[in-house]
PDB file of C-alpha atoms in Angstrom:
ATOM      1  CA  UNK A  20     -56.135 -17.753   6.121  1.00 57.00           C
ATOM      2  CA  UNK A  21     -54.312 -17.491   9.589  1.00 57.00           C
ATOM      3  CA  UNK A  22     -51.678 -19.138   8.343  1.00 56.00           C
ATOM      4  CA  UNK A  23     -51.371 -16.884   5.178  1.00 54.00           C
ATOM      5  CA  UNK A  24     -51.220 -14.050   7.083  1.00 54.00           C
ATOM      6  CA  UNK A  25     -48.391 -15.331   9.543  1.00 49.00           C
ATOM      7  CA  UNK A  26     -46.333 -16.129   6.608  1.00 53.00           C
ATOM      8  CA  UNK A  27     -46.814 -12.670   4.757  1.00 54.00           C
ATOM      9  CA  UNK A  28     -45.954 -11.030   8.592  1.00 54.00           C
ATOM     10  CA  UNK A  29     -42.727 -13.385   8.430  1.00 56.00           C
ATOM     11  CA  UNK A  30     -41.823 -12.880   4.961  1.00 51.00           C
ATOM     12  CA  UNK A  31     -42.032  -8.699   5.781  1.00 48.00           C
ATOM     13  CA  UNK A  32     -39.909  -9.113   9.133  1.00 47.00           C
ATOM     14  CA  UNK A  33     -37.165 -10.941   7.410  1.00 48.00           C
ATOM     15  CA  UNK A  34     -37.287  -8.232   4.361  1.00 53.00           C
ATOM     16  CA  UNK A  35     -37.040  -5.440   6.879  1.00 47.00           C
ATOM     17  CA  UNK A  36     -34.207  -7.257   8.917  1.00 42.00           C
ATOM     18  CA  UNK A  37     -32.305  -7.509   5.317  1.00 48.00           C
ATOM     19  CA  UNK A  38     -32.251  -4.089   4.727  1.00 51.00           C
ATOM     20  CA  UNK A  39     -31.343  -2.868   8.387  1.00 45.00           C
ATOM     21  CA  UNK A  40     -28.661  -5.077   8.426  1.00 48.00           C
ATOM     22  CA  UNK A  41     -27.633  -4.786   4.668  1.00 50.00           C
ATOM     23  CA  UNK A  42     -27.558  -0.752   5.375  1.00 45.00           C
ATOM     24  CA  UNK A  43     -25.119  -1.704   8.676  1.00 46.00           C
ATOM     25  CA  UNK A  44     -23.296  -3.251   7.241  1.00 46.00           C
ATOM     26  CA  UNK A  45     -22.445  -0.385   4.435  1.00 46.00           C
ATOM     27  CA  UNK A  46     -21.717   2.035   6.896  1.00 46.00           C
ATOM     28  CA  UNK A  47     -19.624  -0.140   8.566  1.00 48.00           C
ATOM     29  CA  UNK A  48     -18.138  -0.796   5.450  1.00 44.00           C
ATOM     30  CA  UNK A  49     -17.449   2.860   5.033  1.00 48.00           C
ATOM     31  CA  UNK A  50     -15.799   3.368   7.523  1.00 49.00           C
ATOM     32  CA  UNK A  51     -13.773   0.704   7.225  1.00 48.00           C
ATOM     33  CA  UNK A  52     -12.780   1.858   3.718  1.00 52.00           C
ATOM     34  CA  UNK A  53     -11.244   5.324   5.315  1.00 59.00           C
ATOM     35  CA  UNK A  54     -12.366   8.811   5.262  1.00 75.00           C
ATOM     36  CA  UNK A  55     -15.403   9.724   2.795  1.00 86.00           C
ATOM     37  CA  UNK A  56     -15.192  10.964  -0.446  1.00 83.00           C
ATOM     38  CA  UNK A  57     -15.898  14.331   0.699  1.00 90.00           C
ATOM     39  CA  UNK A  58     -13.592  14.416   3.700  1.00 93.00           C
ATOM     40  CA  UNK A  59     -10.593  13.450   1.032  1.00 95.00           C
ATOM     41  CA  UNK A  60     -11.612  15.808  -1.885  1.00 96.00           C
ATOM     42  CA  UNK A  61     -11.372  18.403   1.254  1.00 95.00           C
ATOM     43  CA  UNK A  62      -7.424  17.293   1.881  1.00 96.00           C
ATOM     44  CA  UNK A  63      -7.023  17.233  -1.700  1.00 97.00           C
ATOM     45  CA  UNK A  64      -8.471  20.352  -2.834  1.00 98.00           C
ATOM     46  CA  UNK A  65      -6.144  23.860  -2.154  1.00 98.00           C
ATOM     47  CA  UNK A  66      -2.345  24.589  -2.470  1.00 98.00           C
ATOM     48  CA  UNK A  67       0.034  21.811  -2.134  1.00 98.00           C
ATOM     49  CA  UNK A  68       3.869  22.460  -2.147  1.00 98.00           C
ATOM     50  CA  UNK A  69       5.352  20.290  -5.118  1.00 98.00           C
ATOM     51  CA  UNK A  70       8.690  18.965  -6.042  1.00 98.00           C
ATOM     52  CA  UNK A  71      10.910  17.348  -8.317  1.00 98.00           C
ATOM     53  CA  UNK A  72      14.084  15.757  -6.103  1.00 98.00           C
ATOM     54  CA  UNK A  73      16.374  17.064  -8.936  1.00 97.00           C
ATOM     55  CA  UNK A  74      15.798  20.792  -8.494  1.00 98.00           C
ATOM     56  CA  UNK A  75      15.361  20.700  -4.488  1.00 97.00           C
ATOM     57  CA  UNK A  76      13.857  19.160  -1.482  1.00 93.00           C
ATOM     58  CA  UNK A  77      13.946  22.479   0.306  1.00 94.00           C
ATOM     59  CA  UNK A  78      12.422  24.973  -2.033  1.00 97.00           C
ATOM     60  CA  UNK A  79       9.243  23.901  -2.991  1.00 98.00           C
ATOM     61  CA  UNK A  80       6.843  24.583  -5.822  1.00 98.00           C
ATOM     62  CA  UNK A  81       2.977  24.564  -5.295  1.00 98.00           C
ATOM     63  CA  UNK A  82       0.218  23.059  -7.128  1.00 98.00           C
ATOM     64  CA  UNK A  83      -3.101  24.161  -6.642  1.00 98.00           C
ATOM     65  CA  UNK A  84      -6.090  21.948  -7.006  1.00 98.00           C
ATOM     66  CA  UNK A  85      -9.227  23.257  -7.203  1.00 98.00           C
ATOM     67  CA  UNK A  86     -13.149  22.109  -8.336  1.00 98.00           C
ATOM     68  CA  UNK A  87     -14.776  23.117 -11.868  1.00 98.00           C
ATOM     69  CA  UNK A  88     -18.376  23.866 -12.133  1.00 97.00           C
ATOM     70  CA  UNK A  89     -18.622  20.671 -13.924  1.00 97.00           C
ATOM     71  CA  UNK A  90     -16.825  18.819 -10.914  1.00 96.00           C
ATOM     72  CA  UNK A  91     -13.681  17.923 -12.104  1.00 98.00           C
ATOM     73  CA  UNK A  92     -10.600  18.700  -9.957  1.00 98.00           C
ATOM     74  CA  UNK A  93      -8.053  20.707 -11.857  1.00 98.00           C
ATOM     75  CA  UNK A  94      -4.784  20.275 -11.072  1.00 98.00           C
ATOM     76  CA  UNK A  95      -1.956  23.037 -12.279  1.00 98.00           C
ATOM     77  CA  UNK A  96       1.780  23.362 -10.517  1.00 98.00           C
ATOM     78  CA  UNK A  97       4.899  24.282 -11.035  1.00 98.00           C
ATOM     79  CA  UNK A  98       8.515  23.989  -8.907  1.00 98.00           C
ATOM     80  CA  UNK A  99      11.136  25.919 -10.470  1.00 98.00           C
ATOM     81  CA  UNK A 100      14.970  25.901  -9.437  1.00 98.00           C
ATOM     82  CA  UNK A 101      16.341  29.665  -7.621  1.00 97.00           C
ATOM     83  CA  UNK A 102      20.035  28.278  -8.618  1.00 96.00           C
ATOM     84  CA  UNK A 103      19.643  27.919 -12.316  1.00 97.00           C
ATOM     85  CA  UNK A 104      17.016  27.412 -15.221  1.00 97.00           C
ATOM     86  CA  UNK A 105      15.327  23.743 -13.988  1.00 98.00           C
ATOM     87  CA  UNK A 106      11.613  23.688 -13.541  1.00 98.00           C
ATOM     88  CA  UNK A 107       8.751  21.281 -13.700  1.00 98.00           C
ATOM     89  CA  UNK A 108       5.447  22.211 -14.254  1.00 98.00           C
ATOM     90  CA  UNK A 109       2.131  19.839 -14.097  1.00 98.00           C
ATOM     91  CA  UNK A 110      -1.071  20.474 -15.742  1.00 98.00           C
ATOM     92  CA  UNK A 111      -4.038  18.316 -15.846  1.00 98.00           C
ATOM     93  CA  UNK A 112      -6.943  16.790 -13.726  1.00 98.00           C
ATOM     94  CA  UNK A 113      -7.059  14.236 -10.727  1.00 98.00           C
ATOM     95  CA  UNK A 114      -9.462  11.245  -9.920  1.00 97.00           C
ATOM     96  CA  UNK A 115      -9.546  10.410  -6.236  1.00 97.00           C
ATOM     97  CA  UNK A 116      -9.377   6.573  -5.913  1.00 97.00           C
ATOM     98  CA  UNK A 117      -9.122   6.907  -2.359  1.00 96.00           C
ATOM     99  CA  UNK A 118      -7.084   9.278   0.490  1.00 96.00           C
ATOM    100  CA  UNK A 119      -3.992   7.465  -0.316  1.00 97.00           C
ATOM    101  CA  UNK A 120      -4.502   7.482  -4.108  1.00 98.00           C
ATOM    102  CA  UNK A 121      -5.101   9.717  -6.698  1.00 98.00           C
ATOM    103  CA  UNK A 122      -5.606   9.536 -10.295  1.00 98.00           C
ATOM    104  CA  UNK A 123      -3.629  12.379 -12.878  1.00 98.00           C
ATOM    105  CA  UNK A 124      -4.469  13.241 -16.213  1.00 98.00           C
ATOM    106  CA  UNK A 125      -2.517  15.642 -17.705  1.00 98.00           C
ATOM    107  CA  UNK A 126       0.976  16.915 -19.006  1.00 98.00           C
ATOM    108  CA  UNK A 127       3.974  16.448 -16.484  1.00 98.00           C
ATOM    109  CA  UNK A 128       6.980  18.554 -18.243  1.00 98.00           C
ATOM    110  CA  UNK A 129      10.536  18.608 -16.241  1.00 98.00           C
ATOM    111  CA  UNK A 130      13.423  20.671 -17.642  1.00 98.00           C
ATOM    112  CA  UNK A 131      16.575  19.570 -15.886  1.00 98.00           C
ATOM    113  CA  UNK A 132      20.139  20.490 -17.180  1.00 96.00           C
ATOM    114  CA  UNK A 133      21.783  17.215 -16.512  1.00 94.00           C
ATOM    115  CA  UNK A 134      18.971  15.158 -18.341  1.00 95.00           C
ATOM    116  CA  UNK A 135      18.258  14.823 -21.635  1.00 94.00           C
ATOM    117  CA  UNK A 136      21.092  17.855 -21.776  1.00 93.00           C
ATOM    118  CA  UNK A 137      18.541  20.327 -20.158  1.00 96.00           C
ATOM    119  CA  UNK A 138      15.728  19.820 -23.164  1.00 97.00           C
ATOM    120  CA  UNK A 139      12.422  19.562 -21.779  1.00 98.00           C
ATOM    121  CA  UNK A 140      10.784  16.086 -21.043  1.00 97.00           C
ATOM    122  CA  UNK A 141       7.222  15.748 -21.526  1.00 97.00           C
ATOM    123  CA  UNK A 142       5.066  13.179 -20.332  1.00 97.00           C
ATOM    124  CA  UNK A 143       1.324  13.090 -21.530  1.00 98.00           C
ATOM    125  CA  UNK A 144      -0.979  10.200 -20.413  1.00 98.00           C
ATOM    126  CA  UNK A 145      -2.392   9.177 -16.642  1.00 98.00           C
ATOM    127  CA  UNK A 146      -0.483   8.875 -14.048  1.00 98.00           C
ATOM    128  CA  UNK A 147      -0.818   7.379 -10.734  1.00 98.00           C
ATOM    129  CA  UNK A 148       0.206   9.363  -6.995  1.00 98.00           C
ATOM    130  CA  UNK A 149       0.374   7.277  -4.130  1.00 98.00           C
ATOM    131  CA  UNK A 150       0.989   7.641  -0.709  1.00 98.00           C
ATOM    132  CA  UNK A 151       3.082   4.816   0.747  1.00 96.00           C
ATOM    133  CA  UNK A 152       4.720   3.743   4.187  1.00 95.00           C
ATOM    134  CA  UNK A 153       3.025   6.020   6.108  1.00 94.00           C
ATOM    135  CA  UNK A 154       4.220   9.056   3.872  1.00 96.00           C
ATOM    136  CA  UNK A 155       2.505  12.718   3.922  1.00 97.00           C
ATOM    137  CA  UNK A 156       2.708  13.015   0.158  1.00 98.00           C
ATOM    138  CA  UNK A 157       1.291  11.266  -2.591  1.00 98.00           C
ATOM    139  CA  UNK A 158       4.723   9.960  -4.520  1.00 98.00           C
ATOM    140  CA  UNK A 159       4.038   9.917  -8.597  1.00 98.00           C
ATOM    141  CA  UNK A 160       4.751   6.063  -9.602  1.00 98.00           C
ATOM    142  CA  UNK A 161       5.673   6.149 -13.164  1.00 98.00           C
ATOM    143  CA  UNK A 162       8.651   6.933 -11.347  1.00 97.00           C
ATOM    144  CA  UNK A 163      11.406   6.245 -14.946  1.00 97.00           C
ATOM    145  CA  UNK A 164      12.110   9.002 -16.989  1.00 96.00           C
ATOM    146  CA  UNK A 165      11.158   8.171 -20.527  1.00 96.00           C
ATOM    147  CA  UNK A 166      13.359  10.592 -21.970  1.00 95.00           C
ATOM    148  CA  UNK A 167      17.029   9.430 -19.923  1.00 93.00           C
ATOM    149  CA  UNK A 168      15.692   6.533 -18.020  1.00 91.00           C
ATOM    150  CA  UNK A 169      16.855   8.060 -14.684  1.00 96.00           C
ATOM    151  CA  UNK A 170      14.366   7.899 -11.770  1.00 97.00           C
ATOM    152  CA  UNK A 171      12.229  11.242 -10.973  1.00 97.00           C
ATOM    153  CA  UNK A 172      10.571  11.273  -7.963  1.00 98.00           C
ATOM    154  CA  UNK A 173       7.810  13.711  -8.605  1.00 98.00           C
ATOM    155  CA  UNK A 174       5.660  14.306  -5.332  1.00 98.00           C
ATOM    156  CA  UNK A 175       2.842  16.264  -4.320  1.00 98.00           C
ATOM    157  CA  UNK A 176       2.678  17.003  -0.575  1.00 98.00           C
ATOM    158  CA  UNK A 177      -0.404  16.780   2.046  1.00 97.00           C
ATOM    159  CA  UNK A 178      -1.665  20.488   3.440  1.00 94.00           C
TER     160      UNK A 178
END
């Protein structure tokens, strides 16, 4: 009987040891994995400034991310050119994978007069924005142009 109940008092230490150390090593886990999901949806959500390196690098669109009631993060943007008619405009949802990673689903449109002879380009699927090399904006990485095969660099800057 004495040595039942020794056994049962073992078996419940080791049980209890398993889960302190099972739950330290999550958080450590954690924290190795970066910021939480809550500390990046807070650097993703607001206004971003946006751009598209064929209208400019120095005049800036926005894109504004915010959170549905349902919990989705909208996405919607646009960058357009103060020298002629060139724009870009995104519309669509993101998927945090992680702070350096987010997901898009949506319509990217670019309207550039010396592609595809100024006729919009539309590009409808998921695409993926990373951030890279130490970077401070999440670079788009479907990076060719489908329409003129020329290389768009479409990137959405940290606050």
């Amino acid at each position: 009987m004495q040595e039942k109940n020794f056994i049962m008092k073992k078996t419940l230490l080791l049980i209890a040891l398993a889960i302190v150390f099972g739950c330290t090593a999550a958080v450590a886990q954690q924290k190795k994995g970066g910021a939480s999901k809550n500390a990046v949806e807070q650097k993703v959500l607001g206004k971003h400034k946006l751009s598209l390196q064929w209208i400019s690098w120095e005049n800036f669109g926005t894109v504004t991310i915010t959170k549905e009631k349902n919990g989705r993060l909208r996405c919607v943007g646009e960058q357009r050119s103060v020298e002629n008619s060139d724009y870009l405009t995104i519309d669509g949802y993101i998927t945090i994978v992680n702070e350096k990673h987010l997901k898009f689903e949506g319509n990217i449109t670019l309207s550039v007069s010396h592609i595809q002879y100024g006729k919009p380009c539309v590009r409808e699927g998921t695409f993926d924005f990373k951030s890279t090399q130490g970077r401070r904006y999440w670079r788009m990485q479907q990076m060719e142009n489908p329409c003129d095969g020329c290389t768009d660099y479409v990137d959405i800057y940290f606050k």
